CSV table of C-alpha atoms in Angstrom, one decimal:
chain,number,residue,atom,x,y,z
A,14,MET,CA,-36.5,2.5,-68.5
A,15,GLU,CA,-32.8,2.4,-67.4
A,16,VAL,CA,-32.5,0.6,-64.1
A,17,THR,CA,-30.1,3.7,-62.1
A,18,PRO,CA,-28.8,2.8,-58.6
A,19,GLN,CA,-31.8,4.3,-57.2
A,20,HIS,CA,-34.1,2.0,-58.5
A,21,LEU,CA,-32.1,-1.2,-57.4
A,22,ILE,CA,-32.4,0.5,-54.0
A,23,ARG,CA,-35.7,0.8,-53.7
A,24,ARG,CA,-36.5,-2.5,-55.8
A,25,PHE,CA,-34.3,-4.5,-52.7
A,26,VAL,CA,-35.7,-2.2,-49.4
A,27,ALA,CA,-39.4,-3.1,-51.0
A,28,GLY,CA,-38.6,-6.6,-51.7
A,29,LEU,CA,-37.2,-7.0,-47.9
A,30,ALA,CA,-40.8,-5.5,-46.6
A,31,VAL,CA,-42.7,-7.7,-48.1
A,32,ALA,CA,-40.6,-10.6,-46.5
A,33,ALA,CA,-40.7,-9.6,-43.9
A,34,ALA,CA,-44.5,-9.1,-44.6
A,35,LEU,CA,-44.7,-12.6,-45.2
A,36,LEU,CA,-42.6,-13.8,-42.4
A,37,VAL,CA,-44.2,-12.3,-39.5
A,38,ALA,CA,-47.5,-13.5,-41.0
A,39,ALA,CA,-46.2,-17.0,-40.5
A,40,VAL,CA,-44.6,-16.5,-37.2
A,41,THR,CA,-47.6,-15.8,-36.1
A,42,LEU,CA,-50.2,-17.7,-37.7
A,43,ALA,CA,-47.2,-20.4,-36.2
A,44,ALA,CA,-46.6,-19.1,-32.6
A,45,PRO,CA,-49.0,-20.8,-30.3
A,46,ALA,CA,-52.2,-18.6,-28.7
A,47,ARG,CA,-51.1,-16.3,-25.5
A,48,ALA,CA,-51.0,-18.2,-22.2
A,49,ASP,CA,-54.7,-17.1,-20.8
A,50,GLU,CA,-55.6,-16.0,-24.3
A,51,ASN,CA,-59.0,-16.8,-24.2
A,52,PRO,CA,-59.4,-18.1,-20.4
A,53,VAL,CA,-62.8,-20.0,-21.0
A,54,ASP,CA,-63.0,-19.3,-17.5
A,55,LEU,CA,-63.6,-15.8,-18.2
A,56,THR,CA,-66.3,-13.4,-19.7
A,57,ALA,CA,-63.8,-10.7,-21.6
A,58,THR,CA,-66.7,-7.8,-22.9
A,59,SER,CA,-65.0,-5.2,-25.0
A,60,VAL,CA,-66.0,-1.5,-24.2
A,61,THR,CA,-65.8,1.7,-24.7
A,62,VAL,CA,-64.8,4.7,-21.9
A,63,THR,CA,-65.6,8.1,-23.3
A,64,ALA,CA,-63.1,10.8,-21.5
A,65,SER,CA,-64.5,14.1,-20.1
A,66,ASP,CA,-63.2,15.6,-23.5
A,67,GLY,CA,-65.2,13.4,-25.6
A,68,THR,CA,-61.7,11.1,-26.2
A,69,ARG,CA,-62.7,7.2,-26.6
A,70,LEU,CA,-60.3,5.1,-25.2
A,71,GLY,CA,-61.2,1.4,-25.4
A,72,ALA,CA,-61.5,-1.0,-22.6
A,73,THR,CA,-62.3,-4.9,-21.6
A,74,ILE,CA,-64.0,-5.7,-18.8
A,75,TYR,CA,-63.0,-9.6,-17.6
A,76,ALA,CA,-66.0,-11.3,-15.1
A,77,PRO,CA,-66.7,-14.7,-13.8
A,78,ARG,CA,-68.4,-16.7,-16.7
A,79,ARG,CA,-70.5,-19.0,-13.9
A,80,ALA,CA,-71.2,-15.7,-11.7
A,81,THR,CA,-74.2,-15.8,-10.2
A,82,GLY,CA,-76.1,-12.2,-9.1
A,83,PRO,CA,-73.8,-8.7,-9.1
A,84,LEU,CA,-70.3,-8.8,-9.1
A,85,PRO,CA,-68.8,-6.5,-7.5
A,86,GLY,CA,-66.2,-4.3,-9.5
A,87,LEU,CA,-62.6,-3.0,-10.0
A,88,VAL,CA,-61.5,-0.4,-12.0
A,89,LEU,CA,-57.6,-0.9,-13.4
A,90,VAL,CA,-55.4,2.0,-13.6
A,91,HIS,CA,-51.9,2.2,-15.1
A,92,GLY,CA,-48.8,2.7,-13.6
A,93,SER,CA,-46.9,5.5,-15.6
A,94,GLY,CA,-45.9,5.8,-19.5
A,95,ASN,CA,-48.6,5.8,-21.8
A,96,SER,CA,-50.1,2.0,-21.3
A,97,LYS,CA,-52.2,-0.1,-22.7
A,98,GLN,CA,-54.8,-2.1,-21.7
A,99,ASP,CA,-53.1,-5.4,-21.9
A,100,SER,CA,-50.1,-4.2,-19.7
A,101,VAL,CA,-52.5,-5.0,-16.8
A,102,ARG,CA,-54.4,-8.5,-18.0
A,103,ALA,CA,-52.6,-10.5,-15.8
A,104,GLU,CA,-53.9,-8.4,-13.5
A,105,ALA,CA,-57.2,-7.9,-14.5
A,106,LEU,CA,-57.2,-12.1,-15.2
A,107,ALA,CA,-56.1,-12.6,-12.2
A,108,PHE,CA,-58.3,-10.6,-9.6
A,109,ALA,CA,-61.4,-11.4,-11.8
A,110,ARG,CA,-60.9,-14.9,-11.1
A,111,THR,CA,-61.7,-14.7,-7.4
A,112,GLY,CA,-65.3,-13.0,-8.3
A,113,ILE,CA,-65.2,-9.7,-9.3
A,114,ALA,CA,-65.7,-7.8,-12.3
A,115,VAL,CA,-62.4,-6.2,-13.7
A,116,LEU,CA,-62.6,-3.2,-16.2
A,117,THR,CA,-59.0,-2.2,-17.9
A,118,TYR,CA,-58.7,0.7,-20.6
A,119,ASP,CA,-56.0,2.3,-22.9
A,120,LYS,CA,-54.6,4.9,-20.3
A,121,ARG,CA,-54.6,8.7,-22.8
A,122,GLN,CA,-51.7,9.1,-24.3
A,123,LEU,CA,-49.9,12.2,-22.9
A,124,ASP,CA,-46.3,13.7,-23.2
A,125,ALA,CA,-46.2,14.1,-19.5
A,126,PRO,CA,-48.4,13.0,-16.5
A,127,ASP,CA,-51.4,15.0,-15.7
A,128,TYR,CA,-53.2,13.3,-12.7
A,129,SER,CA,-56.3,15.4,-12.2
A,130,LEU,CA,-57.5,13.9,-15.4
A,131,LEU,CA,-56.3,10.3,-15.7
A,132,ALA,CA,-58.0,10.7,-12.3
A,133,ASP,CA,-60.9,11.8,-14.3
A,134,ASP,CA,-60.7,9.2,-16.9
A,135,ALA,CA,-60.4,6.3,-14.2
A,136,LEU,CA,-63.7,8.2,-12.9
A,137,ARG,CA,-65.0,7.9,-16.6
A,138,ALA,CA,-64.0,3.8,-16.6
A,139,LEU,CA,-65.3,3.6,-13.1
A,140,ALA,CA,-69.2,4.8,-14.7
A,141,THR,CA,-68.9,2.7,-17.7
A,142,LEU,CA,-68.6,0.0,-14.9
A,143,ARG,CA,-71.4,0.8,-12.9
A,144,THR,CA,-73.7,0.8,-15.3
A,145,GLN,CA,-72.3,-3.4,-16.9
A,146,GLU,CA,-75.2,-6.5,-16.9
A,147,GLY,CA,-74.3,-8.2,-13.7
A,148,VAL,CA,-72.1,-5.9,-11.8
A,149,ASP,CA,-73.2,-3.9,-8.3
A,150,PRO,CA,-73.1,-0.1,-9.3
A,151,ALA,CA,-72.6,0.6,-5.7
A,152,GLN,CA,-70.1,-2.1,-5.1
A,153,VAL,CA,-67.3,-0.9,-7.3
A,154,GLY,CA,-63.7,0.2,-6.5
A,155,MET,CA,-60.7,1.0,-8.1
A,156,TRP,CA,-56.9,0.0,-8.2
A,157,GLY,CA,-54.2,1.9,-9.2
A,158,ILE,CA,-50.5,0.6,-9.0
A,159,SER,CA,-47.6,2.9,-8.8
A,160,GLU,CA,-48.1,6.4,-10.4
A,161,GLY,CA,-51.9,4.9,-10.0
A,162,GLY,CA,-51.3,5.1,-6.5
A,163,TRP,CA,-51.4,8.9,-7.0
A,164,VAL,CA,-54.2,8.7,-8.7
A,165,VAL,CA,-56.6,6.9,-7.4
A,166,PRO,CA,-57.1,8.9,-4.7
A,167,LEU,CA,-58.0,12.0,-6.6
A,168,ALA,CA,-60.5,10.2,-8.3
A,169,ALA,CA,-61.8,8.7,-4.6
A,170,GLU,CA,-62.4,12.1,-3.5
A,171,GLN,CA,-64.8,13.3,-5.8
A,172,THR,CA,-67.2,11.1,-5.6
A,173,ASP,CA,-69.0,8.4,-3.5
A,174,ASP,CA,-69.5,6.3,-6.3
A,175,VAL,CA,-66.1,4.8,-5.0
A,176,ALA,CA,-66.7,2.2,-2.8
A,177,PHE,CA,-63.2,1.4,-1.5
A,178,VAL,CA,-59.5,1.9,-2.9
A,179,ILE,CA,-57.0,-0.7,-3.3
A,180,LEU,CA,-53.3,0.4,-3.9
A,181,ALA,CA,-51.0,-1.3,-5.0
A,182,SER,CA,-47.2,0.3,-4.5
A,183,ALA,CA,-47.9,3.4,-4.2
A,184,SER,CA,-46.3,5.8,-2.6
A,185,GLY,CA,-46.8,8.5,-0.3
A,186,LEU,CA,-44.2,10.9,-1.1
A,187,SER,CA,-44.1,13.1,-3.6
A,188,PRO,CA,-43.4,11.6,-7.4
A,189,ILE,CA,-39.6,13.5,-7.3
A,190,ARG,CA,-38.7,12.8,-3.7
A,191,THR,CA,-39.8,9.3,-5.0
A,192,GLN,CA,-38.0,8.9,-8.1
A,193,THR,CA,-34.3,10.1,-6.2
A,194,TRP,CA,-34.7,7.7,-3.5
A,195,ASN,CA,-35.3,4.9,-6.8
A,196,MET,CA,-32.3,6.8,-8.4
A,197,ARG,CA,-29.8,6.4,-5.4
A,198,ASN,CA,-31.3,2.4,-5.3
A,199,LYS,CA,-30.2,2.3,-8.8
A,200,LEU,CA,-26.4,3.8,-8.2
A,201,ALA,CA,-26.3,1.8,-5.2
A,202,ASN,CA,-27.1,-1.4,-7.0
A,203,ALA,CA,-24.5,-0.8,-9.8
A,204,ASP,CA,-22.1,-0.2,-7.1
A,205,VAL,CA,-21.6,3.9,-7.1
A,206,SER,CA,-20.8,6.1,-4.6
A,207,GLY,CA,-18.9,9.6,-4.4
A,208,SER,CA,-19.3,12.2,-6.8
A,209,LEU,CA,-21.2,10.7,-8.9
A,210,ALA,CA,-24.0,9.1,-7.0
A,211,ARG,CA,-24.9,12.7,-5.8
A,212,THR,CA,-24.9,13.9,-9.0
A,213,LEU,CA,-27.1,11.7,-10.7
A,214,SER,CA,-29.9,11.3,-8.0
A,215,ASP,CA,-30.1,15.1,-6.7
A,216,ARG,CA,-28.4,17.5,-9.2
A,217,THR,CA,-29.8,15.8,-11.6
A,218,TYR,CA,-33.5,16.5,-10.7
A,219,ARG,CA,-33.5,20.0,-9.2
A,220,VAL,CA,-32.3,20.8,-12.9
A,221,ALA,CA,-35.0,18.6,-14.8
A,222,ASP,CA,-37.6,19.9,-12.2
A,223,ASP,CA,-37.1,23.5,-12.7
A,224,ALA,CA,-37.0,22.5,-16.5
A,225,GLY,CA,-40.3,21.4,-16.6
A,226,MET,CA,-39.3,17.9,-17.4
A,227,PHE,CA,-40.0,16.3,-14.3
A,228,ALA,CA,-44.5,16.5,-14.4
A,229,GLU,CA,-45.8,16.6,-11.4
A,230,SER,CA,-43.1,16.2,-9.8
A,231,GLY,CA,-43.7,18.0,-6.2
A,232,HIS,CA,-47.2,16.6,-6.0
A,233,ASP,CA,-48.2,15.7,-2.9
A,234,PRO,CA,-50.4,12.7,-2.1
A,235,VAL,CA,-51.5,13.1,1.9
A,236,PRO,CA,-54.6,15.4,1.6
A,237,ALA,CA,-56.2,13.8,-1.2
A,238,LEU,CA,-55.6,10.0,1.1
A,239,ALA,CA,-56.9,11.6,4.4
A,240,ALA,CA,-60.0,12.7,2.4
A,241,LEU,CA,-60.2,9.5,1.9
A,242,THR,CA,-64.3,7.6,3.7
A,243,ARG,CA,-64.2,4.3,1.9
A,244,PRO,CA,-61.9,1.2,3.0
A,245,VAL,CA,-58.9,0.7,1.6
A,246,LEU,CA,-56.3,-1.7,0.7
A,247,ALA,CA,-52.6,-1.1,0.2
A,248,VAL,CA,-50.3,-4.0,-0.4
A,249,TYR,CA,-46.0,-3.5,-1.3
A,250,GLY,CA,-43.5,-5.8,-1.9
A,251,THR,CA,-40.5,-5.9,0.5
A,252,THR,CA,-37.9,-6.0,-2.3
A,253,ASP,CA,-39.2,-3.2,-4.2
A,254,THR,CA,-36.6,-0.5,-5.2
A,255,GLN,CA,-39.0,1.7,-6.3
A,256,VAL,CA,-40.9,2.9,-4.0
A,257,PRO,CA,-39.8,3.0,-0.3
A,258,ALA,CA,-42.9,0.9,0.8
A,259,ALA,CA,-41.8,1.4,5.1
A,260,GLU,CA,-42.1,5.1,4.0
A,261,SER,CA,-45.3,4.6,2.6
A,262,ALA,CA,-47.1,2.4,4.9
A,263,ALA,CA,-45.7,5.1,8.0
A,264,ILE,CA,-47.5,7.4,5.7
A,265,LEU,CA,-51.0,5.2,5.0
A,266,ARG,CA,-51.7,3.9,8.9
A,267,GLU,CA,-51.2,8.4,9.6
A,268,THR,CA,-53.2,9.6,7.2
A,269,VAL,CA,-55.6,7.3,6.4
A,270,ARG,CA,-58.9,7.8,8.6
A,271,ALA,CA,-61.0,4.9,6.3
A,272,PRO,CA,-60.6,1.7,7.0
A,273,LEU,CA,-57.0,0.7,6.2
A,274,THR,CA,-55.7,-2.9,5.8
A,275,LEU,CA,-51.8,-3.2,4.6
A,276,ARG,CA,-50.1,-6.1,3.5
A,277,PHE,CA,-46.9,-6.4,2.6
A,278,LEU,CA,-45.6,-9.9,0.3
A,279,PRO,CA,-42.5,-11.0,1.0
A,280,ASP,CA,-39.1,-11.6,-2.0
A,281,ALA,CA,-42.0,-9.3,-4.1
A,282,GLY,CA,-41.2,-6.3,-5.7
A,283,HIS,CA,-42.3,-3.1,-7.6
A,284,THR,CA,-44.6,-5.1,-9.7
A,285,LEU,CA,-45.7,-7.8,-7.3
A,286,ARG,CA,-45.4,-10.4,-10.5
A,287,VAL,CA,-42.7,-13.1,-10.7
A,288,LEU,CA,-39.7,-12.2,-12.5
A,289,ASP,CA,-37.8,-14.1,-15.1
A,290,ASP,CA,-34.1,-16.1,-15.2
A,291,THR,CA,-33.1,-12.8,-16.9
A,292,GLY,CA,-35.0,-10.9,-14.1
A,293,ASP,CA,-37.7,-9.6,-16.8
A,294,THR,CA,-41.4,-9.3,-15.4
A,295,THR,CA,-43.6,-12.0,-16.2
A,296,GLU,CA,-47.2,-12.1,-16.5
A,297,THR,CA,-47.9,-13.9,-13.2
A,298,LEU,CA,-48.7,-12.0,-9.8
A,299,VAL,CA,-46.5,-13.0,-7.1
A,300,ALA,CA,-47.8,-16.0,-4.7
A,301,GLY,CA,-50.7,-14.7,-2.3
A,302,TYR,CA,-51.6,-11.3,-4.2
A,303,ALA,CA,-54.6,-12.1,-6.4
A,304,ASP,CA,-55.6,-14.0,-3.0
A,305,ALA,CA,-55.7,-10.7,-0.6
A,306,VAL,CA,-57.1,-9.0,-3.0
A,307,GLY,CA,-60.3,-11.2,-3.6
A,308,THR,CA,-60.3,-12.0,-0.2
A,309,TRP,CA,-60.3,-8.4,0.9
A,310,VAL,CA,-62.9,-7.0,-1.4
A,311,ARG,CA,-65.1,-10.0,-0.7
A,312,ALA,CA,-65.1,-8.5,3.2
A,313,VAL,CA,-65.6,-5.1,2.4
A,314,THR,CA,-68.6,-6.0,-0.1
A,315,GLY,CA,-70.1,-8.2,2.4
A,316,ALA,CA,-70.4,-4.9,4.9
A,317,THR,CA,-67.2,-6.3,7.7
A,318,PRO,CA,-64.0,-3.9,6.1
A,319,PRO,CA,-60.8,-5.8,7.6
A,320,THR,CA,-57.9,-3.7,9.5
A,321,GLY,CA,-54.7,-4.8,10.2
A,322,GLU,CA,-51.0,-5.5,9.0
A,323,SER,CA,-49.7,-8.6,7.5
A,324,GLY,CA,-46.9,-9.9,6.0
A,325,PRO,CA,-43.3,-8.7,7.3
A,326,THR,CA,-43.2,-5.2,7.2
A,327,PRO,CA,-40.4,-4.0,4.6
A,328,VAL,CA,-37.1,-3.0,5.6
A,329,GLN,CA,-35.8,-0.1,3.5
A,330,GLU,CA,-31.8,0.2,3.5
A,331,ARG,CA,-32.0,3.9,2.6
A,332,THR,CA,-34.1,6.6,3.8
A,333,SER,CA,-35.5,9.2,1.3
A,334,VAL,CA,-34.6,12.6,1.3
A,335,PRO,CA,-36.4,15.4,-0.2
A,336,LEU,CA,-34.4,17.5,-2.5
A,337,SER,CA,-34.0,21.7,-0.8
A,338,ASP,CA,-35.0,24.3,-2.4
A,339,THR,CA,-33.6,25.1,-6.2
A,340,GLN,CA,-30.9,28.3,-5.9
A,341,TRP,CA,-30.7,30.3,-8.8
A,342,TRP,CA,-27.3,29.1,-10.5
A,343,GLU,CA,-28.8,25.1,-11.0
A,344,SER,CA,-32.0,27.0,-13.3
A,345,TRP,CA,-31.8,25.8,-16.5
A,346,ASN,CA,-31.2,28.3,-18.3
A,347,ALA,CA,-27.9,28.9,-15.4
A,348,GLN,CA,-26.9,25.7,-15.9
A,349,LEU,CA,-27.1,26.2,-19.6
A,350,THR,CA,-25.5,29.9,-20.1
A,351,ALA,CA,-22.7,28.2,-18.3
A,352,LEU,CA,-21.6,25.2,-21.0
A,353,GLY,CA,-22.3,27.8,-23.5
A,354,LEU,CA,-19.9,30.4,-22.2
A,355,LEU,CA,-17.3,27.7,-21.2
A,356,LEU,CA,-17.4,26.2,-24.6
A,357,PHE,CA,-17.1,29.9,-26.3
A,358,ALA,CA,-14.1,30.8,-23.6
A,359,PHE,CA,-12.5,27.1,-24.5
A,360,LEU,CA,-13.3,27.0,-28.3
A,361,SER,CA,-12.1,30.7,-29.5
A,362,TYR,CA,-9.0,30.2,-28.0
A,363,PRO,CA,-7.6,27.5,-30.9
A,364,ILE,CA,-10.5,29.2,-33.1
A,365,VAL,CA,-8.2,32.4,-33.0
A,366,ALA,CA,-5.4,30.6,-33.5
A,367,ALA,CA,-6.3,29.1,-36.7
A,368,VAL,CA,-6.7,32.1,-37.9
A,369,ARG,CA,-4.2,33.2,-37.2
A,370,ARG,CA,-2.0,30.8,-38.9
A,371,ILE,CA,-4.0,30.8,-42.5
A,372,ARG,CA,-2.9,35.0,-42.3
A,373,ARG,CA,0.7,33.9,-40.8
A,374,ALA,CA,0.5,36.6,-37.9
A,375,GLY,CA,1.4,33.7,-35.3
A,376,VAL,CA,1.6,34.6,-31.6
A,377,PRO,CA,3.7,32.4,-29.4
A,378,VAL,CA,1.7,30.1,-27.4
A,379,GLY,CA,2.1,29.2,-24.1
A,380,ARG,CA,2.0,25.2,-23.0
A,381,ALA,CA,-0.7,25.4,-20.4
A,382,ALA,CA,-2.7,27.8,-22.2
A,383,ARG,CA,-2.5,24.4,-25.1
A,384,VAL,CA,-3.4,22.1,-22.4
A,385,LEU,CA,-6.3,23.9,-21.1
A,386,ALA,CA,-7.8,25.4,-24.6
A,387,VAL,CA,-7.8,21.1,-25.1
A,388,THR,CA,-8.8,19.8,-21.6
A,389,GLY,CA,-11.1,22.4,-21.4
A,390,PRO,CA,-14.3,22.0,-23.7
A,391,LEU,CA,-13.3,17.8,-23.8
A,392,THR,CA,-14.0,17.5,-20.4
A,393,VAL,CA,-16.9,20.0,-20.5
A,394,ILE,CA,-18.4,18.1,-23.6
A,395,GLY,CA,-17.0,14.8,-22.2
A,396,PHE,CA,-19.5,15.2,-19.4
A,397,VAL,CA,-22.1,16.0,-21.3
A,398,VAL,CA,-22.3,12.9,-23.7
A,399,TYR,CA,-21.3,10.2,-20.5
A,400,PHE,CA,-24.3,12.2,-18.5
A,401,VAL,CA,-27.2,11.5,-20.9
A,402,THR,CA,-25.9,8.3,-22.3
A,403,VAL,CA,-25.8,7.1,-18.5
A,404,LEU,CA,-29.4,8.8,-17.8
A,405,ASP,CA,-30.5,7.5,-21.0
A,406,GLY,CA,-29.6,4.1,-20.6
A,407,ALA,CA,-31.7,3.7,-17.1
A,408,ASP,CA,-34.6,1.8,-16.6
A,409,TRP,CA,-36.3,0.2,-14.1
A,410,ARG,CA,-33.9,-2.4,-14.1
A,411,GLY,CA,-30.9,-0.2,-12.8
A,412,ILE,CA,-28.0,1.8,-14.4
A,413,TYR,CA,-25.1,0.6,-15.8
A,414,PRO,CA,-22.2,3.9,-15.8
A,415,GLY,CA,-19.5,1.9,-17.0
A,416,PRO,CA,-16.6,-0.5,-15.6
A,417,THR,CA,-16.4,0.9,-12.0
A,418,PHE,CA,-12.9,1.0,-10.0
A,419,ALA,CA,-13.2,1.5,-6.5
A,420,GLY,CA,-16.9,2.9,-6.1
A,421,ARG,CA,-15.9,5.0,-9.4
A,422,PRO,CA,-16.4,4.4,-13.2
A,423,VAL,CA,-13.5,4.0,-15.0
A,424,LEU,CA,-15.0,6.8,-17.1
A,425,TRP,CA,-16.7,9.2,-14.7
A,426,LEU,CA,-12.3,9.0,-13.1
A,427,GLY,CA,-11.2,10.1,-16.7
A,428,LEU,CA,-13.2,13.2,-16.7
A,429,GLN,CA,-12.6,14.2,-13.5
A,430,LEU,CA,-9.1,13.3,-14.6
A,431,GLY,CA,-9.6,15.9,-17.3
A,432,ALA,CA,-11.6,18.5,-14.6
A,433,LEU,CA,-8.1,18.2,-12.3
A,434,VAL,CA,-5.5,18.9,-15.6
A,435,THR,CA,-7.9,21.0,-16.3
A,436,VAL,CA,-8.0,23.4,-12.9
A,437,VAL,CA,-4.0,23.2,-12.9
A,438,ALA,CA,-3.2,24.4,-16.3
A,439,ALA,CA,-5.8,27.8,-15.4
A,440,ALA,CA,-3.5,28.4,-12.7
A,441,ILE,CA,-0.3,28.0,-14.7
A,442,THR,CA,-1.5,30.3,-17.4
A,443,ALA,CA,-3.5,32.4,-15.2
A,444,TYR,CA,0.3,32.8,-13.7
A,445,THR,CA,2.5,34.0,-16.9
A,446,TRP,CA,-1.2,36.3,-18.4
A,447,ARG,CA,0.9,38.9,-17.3
A,448,THR,CA,3.6,38.8,-19.5
A,449,ALA,CA,2.2,37.7,-22.3
A,450,GLY,CA,1.9,40.8,-24.2
A,451,LYS,CA,0.0,41.1,-27.4
A,452,ASP,CA,-2.2,37.9,-26.5
A,453,ARG,CA,-3.7,38.9,-23.2
A,454,VAL,CA,-6.8,39.2,-24.2
A,455,ARG,CA,-7.4,35.8,-25.9
A,456,LEU,CA,-5.7,34.4,-22.9
A,457,GLY,CA,-7.8,36.8,-21.1
A,458,VAL,CA,-11.1,35.1,-22.4
A,459,LEU,CA,-9.6,31.6,-21.9
A,460,LEU,CA,-9.0,32.1,-18.2
A,461,ALA,CA,-12.9,33.2,-17.8
A,462,GLY,CA,-13.4,29.5,-18.5
A,463,GLY,CA,-11.2,28.4,-16.8
A,464,GLY,CA,-12.6,30.7,-13.8
A,465,LEU,CA,-16.3,29.0,-14.7
A,466,PHE,CA,-15.1,25.5,-14.9
A,467,VAL,CA,-13.8,25.8,-11.5
A,468,PRO,CA,-17.1,26.1,-9.5
A,469,TRP,CA,-19.2,24.6,-12.2
A,470,ALA,CA,-17.2,21.2,-12.0
A,471,LEU,CA,-17.9,21.9,-8.3
A,472,TYR,CA,-21.4,21.6,-8.3
A,473,TRP,CA,-21.4,19.4,-10.9
A,474,GLY,CA,-19.6,16.5,-8.9
A,475,LEU,CA,-16.1,16.6,-11.5
A,476,LEU,CA,-13.8,17.7,-8.5
A,477,LEU,CA,-15.5,16.0,-5.5
A,478,PRO,CA,-14.5,12.5,-4.3
């Protein structure tokens, strides 16, 4: 058989795949087991949580190996994202070692969060744990971190089977208000100020929310918190920049009528885990966290639910701000339409010029119009590319908008300069439009783009300091 270049490529790729598989197998066999992979002091029992719609969620129950008598139980509810049970395994092991039977389960895979559905899954996990041998069915509670702090109260208000509630880094505010506060912190940590900071922490979420890209954005946690009747423990890190801990604690004090205990862990971030030298989260919980949970659960199950607060109260450098109502011009379809009109108006000018050149029917073109036809679309397209790139690169660690100068990213300053040149060129072109003769229609379309560009650029901060 003839060996073509395609055959060679296929063989090369296949060879690489085999080599990679062998390498992975060798590394897996040679690598040491993860710490606590099979903890000798705990039992790990695999179970299945069957959701109300029949979805089967893998789960594991960790418990002290030498436990005597029925144990209190705790169901762990994940934070945001499509997480597997291993994402909270560190918490499960640490809490189990304090004398608790802890169930972790694979979070339902969703394109967007649905708190009611997630709450129902948590209740099914609770029912599963309550039926396990060695677990006291009357003393099983729920723990929820971050997003789980919105889900757990929704689940707990539906049944008396939830004996107690533990909220870790839980926001007392709506998701969208929490996220805008989070973004403001990211931008401040990146030394970004001025119009870009307002654009990324305000305008972005208005359009995203209007387009339905921010599921559960307006969820109000207060009604579910107020409905809680069982003891509540809320734990916050004093250096959390993702959830406004001080505000959230104040809301819990005002809202929760059940016995409430607040614990503030010094120098702890949102995950309540130790960070390594690069800022990544480790598998180790911050000092005092697991002990605080274990001690509190023992007190609650001993019929003496504690109340009060301990630890330094978090100090927020900035207060969260609610988004005002979105106006019609801020809607996603209005903004998308504006983008389309801007590009059409700006690009039609050079396209017509190219057609005329082919037909050898050129018309004199003013210098300002040429500048407008170039800087207009470049600024619009550049803004969209920069905007999407910066947002896509943001994660829980922070945001990187590029090198900054005086609180403004250099690339953003370049876009602002392009916007200013566009406005000046539009003004000059408008002044000469009356004497344009046969070219007045084409210039009129170009000027329409320049006119629309001004309010659009003002809204997105390109013409603001």
